[in-house]
PDB file of C-alpha atoms and ligand atoms in Angstrom:
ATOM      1  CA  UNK B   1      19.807  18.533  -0.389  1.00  0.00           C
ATOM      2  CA  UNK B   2      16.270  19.215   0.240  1.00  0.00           C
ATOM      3  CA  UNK B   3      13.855  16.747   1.416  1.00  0.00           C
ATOM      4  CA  UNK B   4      12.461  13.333  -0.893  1.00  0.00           C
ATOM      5  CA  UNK B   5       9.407  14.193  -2.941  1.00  0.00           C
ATOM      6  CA  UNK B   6       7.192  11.725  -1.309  1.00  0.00           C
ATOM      7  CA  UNK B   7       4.543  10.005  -3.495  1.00  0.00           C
ATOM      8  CA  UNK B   8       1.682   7.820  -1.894  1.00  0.00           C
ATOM      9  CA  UNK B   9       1.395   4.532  -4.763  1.00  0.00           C
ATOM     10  CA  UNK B  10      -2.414   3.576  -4.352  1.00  0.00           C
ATOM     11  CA  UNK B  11      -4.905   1.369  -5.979  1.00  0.00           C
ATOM     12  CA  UNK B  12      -7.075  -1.716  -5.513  1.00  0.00           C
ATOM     13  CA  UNK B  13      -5.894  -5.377  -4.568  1.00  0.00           C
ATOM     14  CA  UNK B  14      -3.670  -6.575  -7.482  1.00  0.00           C
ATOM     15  CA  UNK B  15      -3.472  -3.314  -9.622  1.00  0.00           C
ATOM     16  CA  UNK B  16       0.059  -3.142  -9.751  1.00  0.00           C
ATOM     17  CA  UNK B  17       1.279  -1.376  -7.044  1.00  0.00           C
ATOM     18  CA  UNK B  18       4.048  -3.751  -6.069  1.00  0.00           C
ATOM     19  CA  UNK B  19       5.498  -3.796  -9.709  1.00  0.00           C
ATOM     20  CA  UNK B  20       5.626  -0.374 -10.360  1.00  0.00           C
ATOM     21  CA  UNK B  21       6.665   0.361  -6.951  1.00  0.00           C
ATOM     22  CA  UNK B  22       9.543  -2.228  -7.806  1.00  0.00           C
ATOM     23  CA  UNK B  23      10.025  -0.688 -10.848  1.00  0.00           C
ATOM     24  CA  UNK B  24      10.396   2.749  -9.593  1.00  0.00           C
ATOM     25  CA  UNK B  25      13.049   1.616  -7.215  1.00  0.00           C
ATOM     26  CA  UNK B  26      15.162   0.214  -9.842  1.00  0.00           C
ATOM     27  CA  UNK B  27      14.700   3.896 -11.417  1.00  0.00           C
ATOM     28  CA  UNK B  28      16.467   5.104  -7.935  1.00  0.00           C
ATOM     29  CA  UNK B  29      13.612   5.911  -5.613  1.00  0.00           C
ATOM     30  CA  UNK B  30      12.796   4.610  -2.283  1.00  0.00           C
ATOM     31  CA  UNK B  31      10.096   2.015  -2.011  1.00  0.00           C
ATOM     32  CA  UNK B  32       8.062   1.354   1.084  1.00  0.00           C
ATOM     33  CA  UNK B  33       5.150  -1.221   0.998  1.00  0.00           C
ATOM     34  CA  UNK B  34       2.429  -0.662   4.020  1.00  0.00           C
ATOM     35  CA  UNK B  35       1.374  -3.659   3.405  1.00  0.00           C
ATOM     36  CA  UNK B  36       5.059  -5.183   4.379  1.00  0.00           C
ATOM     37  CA  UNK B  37       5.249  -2.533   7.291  1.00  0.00           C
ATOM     38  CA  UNK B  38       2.231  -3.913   8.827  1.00  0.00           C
ATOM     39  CA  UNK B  39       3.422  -7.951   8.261  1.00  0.00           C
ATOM     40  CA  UNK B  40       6.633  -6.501   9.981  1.00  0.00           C
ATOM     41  CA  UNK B  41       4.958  -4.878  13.356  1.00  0.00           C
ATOM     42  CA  UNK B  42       2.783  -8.053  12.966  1.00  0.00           C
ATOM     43  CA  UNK B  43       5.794 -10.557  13.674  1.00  0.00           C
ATOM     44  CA  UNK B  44       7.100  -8.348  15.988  1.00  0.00           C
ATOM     45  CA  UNK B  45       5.018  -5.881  18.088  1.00  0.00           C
ATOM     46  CA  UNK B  46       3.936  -7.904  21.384  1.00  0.00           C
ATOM     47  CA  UNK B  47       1.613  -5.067  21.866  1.00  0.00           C
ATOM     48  CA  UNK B  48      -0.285  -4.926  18.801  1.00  0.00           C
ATOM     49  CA  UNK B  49      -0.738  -8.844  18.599  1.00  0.00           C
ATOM     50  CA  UNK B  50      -1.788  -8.712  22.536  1.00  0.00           C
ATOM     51  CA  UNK B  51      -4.468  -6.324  21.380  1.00  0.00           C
ATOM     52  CA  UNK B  52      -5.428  -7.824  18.632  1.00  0.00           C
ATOM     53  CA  UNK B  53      -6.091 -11.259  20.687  1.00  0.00           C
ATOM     54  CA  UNK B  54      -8.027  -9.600  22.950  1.00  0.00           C
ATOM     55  CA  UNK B  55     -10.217  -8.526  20.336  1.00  0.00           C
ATOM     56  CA  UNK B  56     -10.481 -11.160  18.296  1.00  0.00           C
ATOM     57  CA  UNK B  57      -9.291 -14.300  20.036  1.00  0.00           C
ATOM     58  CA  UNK B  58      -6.492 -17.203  20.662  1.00  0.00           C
ATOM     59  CA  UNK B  59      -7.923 -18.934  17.172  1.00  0.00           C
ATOM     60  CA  UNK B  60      -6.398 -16.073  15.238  1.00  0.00           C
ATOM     61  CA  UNK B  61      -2.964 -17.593  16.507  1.00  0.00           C
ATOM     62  CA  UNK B  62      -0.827 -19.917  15.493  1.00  0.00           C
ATOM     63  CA  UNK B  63       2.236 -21.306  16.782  1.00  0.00           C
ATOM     64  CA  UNK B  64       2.333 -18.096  18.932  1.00  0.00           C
ATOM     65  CA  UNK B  65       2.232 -15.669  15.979  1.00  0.00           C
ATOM     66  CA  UNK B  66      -1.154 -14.214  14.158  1.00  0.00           C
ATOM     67  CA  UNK B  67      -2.247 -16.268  11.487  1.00  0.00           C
ATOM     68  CA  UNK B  68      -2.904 -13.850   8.995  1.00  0.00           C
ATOM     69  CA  UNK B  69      -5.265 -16.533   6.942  1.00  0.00           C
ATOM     70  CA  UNK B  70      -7.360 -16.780  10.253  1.00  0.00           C
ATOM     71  CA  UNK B  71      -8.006 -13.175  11.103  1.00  0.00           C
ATOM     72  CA  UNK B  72      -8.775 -12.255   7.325  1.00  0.00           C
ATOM     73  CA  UNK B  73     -11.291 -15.307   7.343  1.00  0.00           C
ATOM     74  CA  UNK B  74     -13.065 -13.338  10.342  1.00  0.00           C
ATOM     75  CA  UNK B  75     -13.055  -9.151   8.884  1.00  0.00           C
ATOM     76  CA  UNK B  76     -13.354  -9.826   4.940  1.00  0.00           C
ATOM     77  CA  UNK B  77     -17.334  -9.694   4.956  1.00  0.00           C
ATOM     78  CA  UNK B  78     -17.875  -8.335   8.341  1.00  0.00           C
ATOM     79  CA  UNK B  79     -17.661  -4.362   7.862  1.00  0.00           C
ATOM     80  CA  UNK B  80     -17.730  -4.297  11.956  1.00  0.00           C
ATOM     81  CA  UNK B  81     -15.218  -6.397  12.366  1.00  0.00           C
ATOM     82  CA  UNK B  82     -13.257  -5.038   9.775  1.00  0.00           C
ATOM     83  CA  UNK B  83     -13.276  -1.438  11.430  1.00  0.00           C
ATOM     84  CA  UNK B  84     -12.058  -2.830  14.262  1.00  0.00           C
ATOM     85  CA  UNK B  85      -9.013  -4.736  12.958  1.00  0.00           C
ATOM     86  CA  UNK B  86      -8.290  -1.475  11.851  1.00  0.00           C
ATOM     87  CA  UNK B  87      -8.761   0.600  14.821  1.00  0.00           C
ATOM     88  CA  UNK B  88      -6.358  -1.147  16.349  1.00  0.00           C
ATOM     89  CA  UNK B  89      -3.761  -1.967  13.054  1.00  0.00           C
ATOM     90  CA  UNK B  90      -3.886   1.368  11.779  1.00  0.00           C
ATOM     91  CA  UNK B  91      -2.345   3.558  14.814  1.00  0.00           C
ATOM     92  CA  UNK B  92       0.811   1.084  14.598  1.00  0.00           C
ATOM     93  CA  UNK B  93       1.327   1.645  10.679  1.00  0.00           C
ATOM     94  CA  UNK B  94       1.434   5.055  10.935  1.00  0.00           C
ATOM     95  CA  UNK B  95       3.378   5.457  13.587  1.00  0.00           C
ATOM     96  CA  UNK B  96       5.833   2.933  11.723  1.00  0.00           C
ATOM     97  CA  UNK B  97       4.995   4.861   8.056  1.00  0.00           C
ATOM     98  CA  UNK B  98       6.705   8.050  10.215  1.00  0.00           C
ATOM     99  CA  UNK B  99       9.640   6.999  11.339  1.00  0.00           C
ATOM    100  CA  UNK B 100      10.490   5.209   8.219  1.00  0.00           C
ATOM    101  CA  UNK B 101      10.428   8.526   6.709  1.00  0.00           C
ATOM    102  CA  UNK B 102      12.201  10.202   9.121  1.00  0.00           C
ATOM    103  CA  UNK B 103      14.933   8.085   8.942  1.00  0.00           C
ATOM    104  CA  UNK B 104      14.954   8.018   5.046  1.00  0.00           C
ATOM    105  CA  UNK B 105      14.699  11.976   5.410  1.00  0.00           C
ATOM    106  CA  UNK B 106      18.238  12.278   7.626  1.00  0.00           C
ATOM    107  CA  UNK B 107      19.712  10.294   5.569  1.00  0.00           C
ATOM    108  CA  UNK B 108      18.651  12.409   2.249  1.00  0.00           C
ATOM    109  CA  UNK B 109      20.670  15.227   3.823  1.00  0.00           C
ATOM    110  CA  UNK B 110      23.694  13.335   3.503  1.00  0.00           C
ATOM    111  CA  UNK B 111      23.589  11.974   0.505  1.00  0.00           C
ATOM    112  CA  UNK B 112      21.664  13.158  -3.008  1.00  0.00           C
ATOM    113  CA  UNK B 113      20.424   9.569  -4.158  1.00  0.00           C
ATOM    114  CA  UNK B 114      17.105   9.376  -2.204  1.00  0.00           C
ATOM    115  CA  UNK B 115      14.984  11.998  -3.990  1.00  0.00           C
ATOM    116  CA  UNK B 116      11.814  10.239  -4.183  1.00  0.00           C
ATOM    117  CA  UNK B 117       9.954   7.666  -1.942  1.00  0.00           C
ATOM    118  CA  UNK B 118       7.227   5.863  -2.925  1.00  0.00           C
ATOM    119  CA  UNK B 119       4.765   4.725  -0.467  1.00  0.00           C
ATOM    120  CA  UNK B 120       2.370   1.476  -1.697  1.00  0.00           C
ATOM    121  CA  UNK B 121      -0.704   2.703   0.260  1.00  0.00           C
ATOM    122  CA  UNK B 122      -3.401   0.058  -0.346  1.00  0.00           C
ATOM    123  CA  UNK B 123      -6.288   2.271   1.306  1.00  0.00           C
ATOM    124  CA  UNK B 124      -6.180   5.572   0.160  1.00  0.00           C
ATOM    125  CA  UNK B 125      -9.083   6.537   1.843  1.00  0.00           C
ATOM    126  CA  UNK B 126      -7.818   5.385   5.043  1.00  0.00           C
ATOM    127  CA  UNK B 127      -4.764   7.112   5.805  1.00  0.00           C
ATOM    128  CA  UNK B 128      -6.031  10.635   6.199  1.00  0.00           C
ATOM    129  CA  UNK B 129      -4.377  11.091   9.498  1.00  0.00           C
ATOM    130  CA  UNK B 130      -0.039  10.776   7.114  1.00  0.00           C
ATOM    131  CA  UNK B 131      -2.225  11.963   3.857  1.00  0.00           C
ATOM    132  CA  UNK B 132       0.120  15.614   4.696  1.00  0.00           C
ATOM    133  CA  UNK B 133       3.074  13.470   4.004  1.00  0.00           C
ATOM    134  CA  UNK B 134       2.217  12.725   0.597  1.00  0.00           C
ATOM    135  CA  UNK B 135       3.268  15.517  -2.295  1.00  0.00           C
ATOM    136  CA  UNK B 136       1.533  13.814  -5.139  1.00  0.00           C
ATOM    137  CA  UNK B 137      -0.918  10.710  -5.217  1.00  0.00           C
ATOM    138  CA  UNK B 138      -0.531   8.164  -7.931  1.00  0.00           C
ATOM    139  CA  UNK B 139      -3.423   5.933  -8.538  1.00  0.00           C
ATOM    140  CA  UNK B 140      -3.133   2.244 -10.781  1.00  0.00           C
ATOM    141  CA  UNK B 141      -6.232   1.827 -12.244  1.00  0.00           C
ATOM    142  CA  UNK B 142      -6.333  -1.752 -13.599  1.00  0.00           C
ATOM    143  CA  UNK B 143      -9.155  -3.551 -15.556  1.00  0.00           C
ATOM    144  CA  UNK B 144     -11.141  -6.423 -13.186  1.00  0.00           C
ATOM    145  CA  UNK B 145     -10.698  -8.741 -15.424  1.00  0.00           C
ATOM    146  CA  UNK B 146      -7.024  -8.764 -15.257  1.00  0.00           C
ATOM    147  CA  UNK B 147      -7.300  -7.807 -11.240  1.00  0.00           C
ATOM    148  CA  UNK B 148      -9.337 -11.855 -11.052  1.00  0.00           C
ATOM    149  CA  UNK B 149      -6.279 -13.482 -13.208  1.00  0.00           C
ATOM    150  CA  UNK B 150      -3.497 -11.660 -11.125  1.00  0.00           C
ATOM    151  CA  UNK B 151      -5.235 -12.813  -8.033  1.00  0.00           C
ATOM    152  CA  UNK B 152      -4.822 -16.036  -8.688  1.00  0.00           C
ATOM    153  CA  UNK B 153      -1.209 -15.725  -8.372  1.00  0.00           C
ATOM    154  CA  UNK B 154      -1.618 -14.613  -5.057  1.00  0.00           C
ATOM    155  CA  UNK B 155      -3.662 -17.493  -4.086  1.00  0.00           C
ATOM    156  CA  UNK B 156      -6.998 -15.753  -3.390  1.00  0.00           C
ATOM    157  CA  UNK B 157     -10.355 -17.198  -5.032  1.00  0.00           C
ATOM    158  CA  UNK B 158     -12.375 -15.047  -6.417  1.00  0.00           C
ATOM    159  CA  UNK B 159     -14.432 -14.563  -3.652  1.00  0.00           C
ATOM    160  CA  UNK B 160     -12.104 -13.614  -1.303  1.00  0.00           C
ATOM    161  CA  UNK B 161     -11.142 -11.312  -3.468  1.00  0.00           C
ATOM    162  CA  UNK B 162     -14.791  -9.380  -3.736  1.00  0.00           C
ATOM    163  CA  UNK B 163     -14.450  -9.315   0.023  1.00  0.00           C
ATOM    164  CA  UNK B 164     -11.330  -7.161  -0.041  1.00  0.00           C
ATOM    165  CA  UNK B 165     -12.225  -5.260  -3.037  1.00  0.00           C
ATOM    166  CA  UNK B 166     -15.871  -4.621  -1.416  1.00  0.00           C
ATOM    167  CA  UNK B 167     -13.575  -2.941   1.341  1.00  0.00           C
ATOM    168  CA  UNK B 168     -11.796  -0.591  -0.913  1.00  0.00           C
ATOM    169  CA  UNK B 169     -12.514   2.591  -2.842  1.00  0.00           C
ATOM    170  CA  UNK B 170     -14.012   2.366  -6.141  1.00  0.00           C
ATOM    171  CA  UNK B 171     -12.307   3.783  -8.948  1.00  0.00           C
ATOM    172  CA  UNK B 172     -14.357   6.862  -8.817  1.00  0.00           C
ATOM    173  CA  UNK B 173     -13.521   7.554  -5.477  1.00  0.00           C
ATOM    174  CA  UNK B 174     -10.119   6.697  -6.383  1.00  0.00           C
ATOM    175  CA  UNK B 175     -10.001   9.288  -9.254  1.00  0.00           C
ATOM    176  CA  UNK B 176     -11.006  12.179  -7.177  1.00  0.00           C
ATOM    177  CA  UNK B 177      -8.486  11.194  -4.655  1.00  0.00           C
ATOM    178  CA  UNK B 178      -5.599  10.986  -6.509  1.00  0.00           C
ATOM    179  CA  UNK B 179      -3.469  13.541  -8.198  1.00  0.00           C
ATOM    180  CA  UNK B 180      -2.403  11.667 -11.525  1.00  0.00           C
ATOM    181  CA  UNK B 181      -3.475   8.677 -12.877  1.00  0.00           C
ATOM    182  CA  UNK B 182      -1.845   5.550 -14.401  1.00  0.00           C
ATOM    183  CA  UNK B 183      -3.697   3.121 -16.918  1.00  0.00           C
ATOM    184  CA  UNK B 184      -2.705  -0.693 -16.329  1.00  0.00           C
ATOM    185  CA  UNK B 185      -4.716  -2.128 -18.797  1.00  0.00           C
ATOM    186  CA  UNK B 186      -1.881  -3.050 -21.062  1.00  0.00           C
ATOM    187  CA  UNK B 187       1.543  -5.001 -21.213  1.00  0.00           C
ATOM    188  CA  UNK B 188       4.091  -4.507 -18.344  1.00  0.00           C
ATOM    189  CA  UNK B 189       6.507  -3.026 -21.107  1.00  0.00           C
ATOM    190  CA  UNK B 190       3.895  -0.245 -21.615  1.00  0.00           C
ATOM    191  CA  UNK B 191       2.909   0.037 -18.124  1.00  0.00           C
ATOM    192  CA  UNK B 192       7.037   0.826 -17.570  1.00  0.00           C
ATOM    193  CA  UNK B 193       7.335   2.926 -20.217  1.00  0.00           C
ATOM    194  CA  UNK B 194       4.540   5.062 -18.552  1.00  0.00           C
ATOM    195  CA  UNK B 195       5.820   4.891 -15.372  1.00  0.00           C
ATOM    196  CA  UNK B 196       9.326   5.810 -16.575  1.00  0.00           C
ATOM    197  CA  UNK B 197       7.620   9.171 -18.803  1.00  0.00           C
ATOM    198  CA  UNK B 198       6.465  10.062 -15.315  1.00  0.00           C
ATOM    199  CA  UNK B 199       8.910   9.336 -13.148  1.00  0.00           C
ATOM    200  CA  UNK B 200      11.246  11.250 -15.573  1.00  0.00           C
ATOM    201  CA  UNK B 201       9.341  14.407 -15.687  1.00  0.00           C
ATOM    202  CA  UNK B 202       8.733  14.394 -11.665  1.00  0.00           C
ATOM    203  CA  UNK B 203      12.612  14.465 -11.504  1.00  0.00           C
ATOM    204  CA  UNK B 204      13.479  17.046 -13.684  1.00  0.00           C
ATOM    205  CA  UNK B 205      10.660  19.044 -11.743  1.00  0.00           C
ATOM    206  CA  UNK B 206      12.565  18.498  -8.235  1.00  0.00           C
ATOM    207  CA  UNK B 207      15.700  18.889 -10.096  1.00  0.00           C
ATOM    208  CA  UNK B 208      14.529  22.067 -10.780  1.00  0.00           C
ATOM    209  CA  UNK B 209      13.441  22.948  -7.355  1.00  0.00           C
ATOM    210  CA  UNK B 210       9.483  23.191  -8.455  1.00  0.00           C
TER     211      UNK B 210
HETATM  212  C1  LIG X 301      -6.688  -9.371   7.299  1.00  0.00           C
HETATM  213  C2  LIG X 301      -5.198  -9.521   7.091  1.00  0.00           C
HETATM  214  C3  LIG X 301      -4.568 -10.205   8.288  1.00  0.00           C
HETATM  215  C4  LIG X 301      -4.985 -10.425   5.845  1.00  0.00           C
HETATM  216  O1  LIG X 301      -3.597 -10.609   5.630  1.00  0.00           O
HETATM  217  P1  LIG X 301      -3.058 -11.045   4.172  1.00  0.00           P
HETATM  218  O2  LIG X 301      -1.633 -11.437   4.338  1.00  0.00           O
HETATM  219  O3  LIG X 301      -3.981 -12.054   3.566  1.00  0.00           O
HETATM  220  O4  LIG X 301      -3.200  -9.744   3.278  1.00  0.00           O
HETATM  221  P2  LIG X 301      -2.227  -8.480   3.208  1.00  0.00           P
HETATM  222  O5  LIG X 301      -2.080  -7.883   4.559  1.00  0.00           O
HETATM  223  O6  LIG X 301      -0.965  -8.862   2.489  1.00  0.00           O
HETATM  224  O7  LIG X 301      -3.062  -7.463   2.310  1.00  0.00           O
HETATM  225  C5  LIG X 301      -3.205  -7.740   0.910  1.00  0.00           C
HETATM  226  C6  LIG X 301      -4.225  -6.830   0.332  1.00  0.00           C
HETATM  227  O8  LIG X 301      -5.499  -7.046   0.951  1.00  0.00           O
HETATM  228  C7  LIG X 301      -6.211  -5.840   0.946  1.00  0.00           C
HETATM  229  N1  LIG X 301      -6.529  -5.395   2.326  1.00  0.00           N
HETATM  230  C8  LIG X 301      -5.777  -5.540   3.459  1.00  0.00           C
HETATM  231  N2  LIG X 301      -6.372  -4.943   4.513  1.00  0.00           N
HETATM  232  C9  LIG X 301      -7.519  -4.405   4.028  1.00  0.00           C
HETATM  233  C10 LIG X 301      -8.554  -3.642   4.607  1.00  0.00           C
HETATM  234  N3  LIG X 301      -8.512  -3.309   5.901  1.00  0.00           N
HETATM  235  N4  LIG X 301      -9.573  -3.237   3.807  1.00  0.00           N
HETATM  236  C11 LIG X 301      -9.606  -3.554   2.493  1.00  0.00           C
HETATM  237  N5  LIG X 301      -8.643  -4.275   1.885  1.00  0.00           N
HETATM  238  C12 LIG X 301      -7.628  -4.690   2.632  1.00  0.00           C
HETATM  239  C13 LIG X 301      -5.282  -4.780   0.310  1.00  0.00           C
HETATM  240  O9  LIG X 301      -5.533  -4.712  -1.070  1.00  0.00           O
HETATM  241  C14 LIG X 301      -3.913  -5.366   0.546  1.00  0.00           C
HETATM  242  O10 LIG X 301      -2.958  -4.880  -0.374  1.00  0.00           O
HETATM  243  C15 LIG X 301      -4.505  -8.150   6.855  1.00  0.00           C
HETATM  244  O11 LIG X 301      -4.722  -7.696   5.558  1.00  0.00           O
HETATM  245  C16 LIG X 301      -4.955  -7.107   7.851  1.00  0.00           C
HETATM  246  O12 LIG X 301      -4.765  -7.274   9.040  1.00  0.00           O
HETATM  247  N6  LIG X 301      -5.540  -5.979   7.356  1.00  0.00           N
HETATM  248  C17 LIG X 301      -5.932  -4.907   8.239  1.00  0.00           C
HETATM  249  C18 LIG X 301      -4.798  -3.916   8.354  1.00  0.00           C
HETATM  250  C19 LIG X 301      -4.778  -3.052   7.137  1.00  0.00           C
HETATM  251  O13 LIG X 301      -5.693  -2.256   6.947  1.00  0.00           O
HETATM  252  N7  LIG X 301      -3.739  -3.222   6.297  1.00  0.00           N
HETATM  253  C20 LIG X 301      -3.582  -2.442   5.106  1.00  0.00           C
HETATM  254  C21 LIG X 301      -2.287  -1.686   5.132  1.00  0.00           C
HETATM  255  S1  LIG X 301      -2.266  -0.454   6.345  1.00  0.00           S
HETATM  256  N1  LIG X 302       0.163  -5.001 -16.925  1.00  0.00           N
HETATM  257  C1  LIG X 302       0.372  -6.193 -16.370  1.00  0.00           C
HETATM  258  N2  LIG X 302       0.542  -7.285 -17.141  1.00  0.00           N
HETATM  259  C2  LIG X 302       0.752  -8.522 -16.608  1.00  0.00           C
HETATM  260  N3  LIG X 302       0.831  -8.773 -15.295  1.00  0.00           N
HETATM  261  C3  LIG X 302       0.676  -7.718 -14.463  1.00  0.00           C
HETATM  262  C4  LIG X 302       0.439  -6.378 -14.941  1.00  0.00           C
HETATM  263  N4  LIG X 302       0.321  -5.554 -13.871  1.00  0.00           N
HETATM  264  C5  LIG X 302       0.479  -6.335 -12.775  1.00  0.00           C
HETATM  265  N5  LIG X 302       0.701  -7.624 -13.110  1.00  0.00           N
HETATM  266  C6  LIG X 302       0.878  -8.790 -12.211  1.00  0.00           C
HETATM  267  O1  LIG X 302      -0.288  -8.854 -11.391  1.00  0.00           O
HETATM  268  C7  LIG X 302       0.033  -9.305 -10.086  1.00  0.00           C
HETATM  269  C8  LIG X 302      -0.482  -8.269  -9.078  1.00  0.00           C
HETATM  270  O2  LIG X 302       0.304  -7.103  -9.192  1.00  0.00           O
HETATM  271  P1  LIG X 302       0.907  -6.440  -7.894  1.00  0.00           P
HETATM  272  O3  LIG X 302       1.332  -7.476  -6.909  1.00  0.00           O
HETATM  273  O4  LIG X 302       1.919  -5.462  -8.353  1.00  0.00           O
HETATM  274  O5  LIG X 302      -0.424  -5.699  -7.392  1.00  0.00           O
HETATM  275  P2  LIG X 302      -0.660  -4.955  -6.023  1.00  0.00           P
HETATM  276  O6  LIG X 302      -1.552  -3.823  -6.329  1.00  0.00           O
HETATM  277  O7  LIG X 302       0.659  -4.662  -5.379  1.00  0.00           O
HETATM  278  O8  LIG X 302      -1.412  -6.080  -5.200  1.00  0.00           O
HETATM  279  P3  LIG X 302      -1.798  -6.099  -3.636  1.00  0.00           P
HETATM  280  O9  LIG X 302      -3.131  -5.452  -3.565  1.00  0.00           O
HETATM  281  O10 LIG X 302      -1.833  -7.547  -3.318  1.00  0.00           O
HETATM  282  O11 LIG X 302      -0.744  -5.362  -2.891  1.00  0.00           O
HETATM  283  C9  LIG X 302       1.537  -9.501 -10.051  1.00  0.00           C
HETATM  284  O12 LIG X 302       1.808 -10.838 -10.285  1.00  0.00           O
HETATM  285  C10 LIG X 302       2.021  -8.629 -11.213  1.00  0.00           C
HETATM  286  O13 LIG X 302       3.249  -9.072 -11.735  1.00  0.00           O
END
């Protein structure tokens, strides 16, 4: 068995990422969300919550653990800040992103199910130091309109949600970093029966060893 086709799943806050990634994992590839990796070394890496107290402060803690509400209260807006909540945050996810795929790469030797793994990779162009890992780029390009409504679900106002999208890549930038692109401006049926048309023809391409 040769190793997964790895595919990095990118796109702006509440484009879709998390459904299709979902999606594609009920089609029978791996899923790993960064943004869960992170929350993860978050709850449980002394060392990157000691750092990031020192940077930023006992107020972004609460009951012992970081208070995720309070730190993005302090970097959404402040582009200094921001840098370095990610100076420290990033090293940690990509150490984590590469042993997840390690592991998920032993264990493809053994067994033929885990041909793909998709990566949700909110910052595309942030992650240039694991971009080699990546064999194709997918981007979810979804209207803004429909970005504010899905929001909502999360709980973020509108504002808060220009913060974080202020912070990200524009869809042009987006575009010329990405390998395919995938519409969301539709139903979720159609958005699955796109992401099915692709996920098909990806497999017969490894299946056939291109
Ligand atoms: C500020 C924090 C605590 C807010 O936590 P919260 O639970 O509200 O958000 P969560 O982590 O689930 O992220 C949700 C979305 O916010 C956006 N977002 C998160 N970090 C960033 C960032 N550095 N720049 C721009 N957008 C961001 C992304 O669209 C992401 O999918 C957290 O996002 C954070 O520490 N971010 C810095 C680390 C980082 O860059 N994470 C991205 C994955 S590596
Ligand atoms: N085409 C669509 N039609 C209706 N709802 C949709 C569609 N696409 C996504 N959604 C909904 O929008 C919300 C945001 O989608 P999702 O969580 O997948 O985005 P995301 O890119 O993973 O967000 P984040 O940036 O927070 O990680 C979810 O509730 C999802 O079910």
């Amino acid at each position: 068995m040769s190793t997964p086709y790895i595919v990095f799943l990118t796109g702006g806050i509440a484009s879709g990422k998390s459904l299709v990634g979902r999606y594609l994992e009920t089609l029978g590839a791996v899923r790993i969300d960064l943004d869960e990796l992170y929350h993860e070394i978050l709850a449980s890496d002394t060392l990157c919550r000691q750092q990031l107290v020192t940077s930023f402060g006992v107020e972004i803690l609460s009951q012992g653990a970081i208070d995720r509400q309070a730190l993005a209260h302090k970097v959404f807006g402040d582009p200094y800040t921001l840098a370095e909540l990610e100076r420290i945050t990033h090293p940690f996810v990509f150490c984590a992103l590469k042993s997840r795929i390690q592991e998920l790469c032993v264990c493809s030797k053994s067994s033929s199910s885990q041909r793909m793994i998709v990566v949700e990779v909110p910052l595309i162009n942030k992650v240039s130091e694991v971009s080699y890992l990546a064999d194709e780029i997918l981007a979810l390009i979804a209207p803004l309109k429909a970005r504010f409504r899905y929001a909502q679900v999360r709980g973020l106002s509108r504002e808060q949600m220009c913060a974080r999208m202020r912070a990200q890549v524009g869809n042009s930038l987006l575009c010329h970093k990405s390998d395919t692109l995938i519409l969301n401006a539709g139903s979720v049926t159609m958005l699955k029966q796109h992401v099915k048309a692709w996920y098909l023809s990806r497999m017969k391409r490894i299946g056939k060893g291109l």
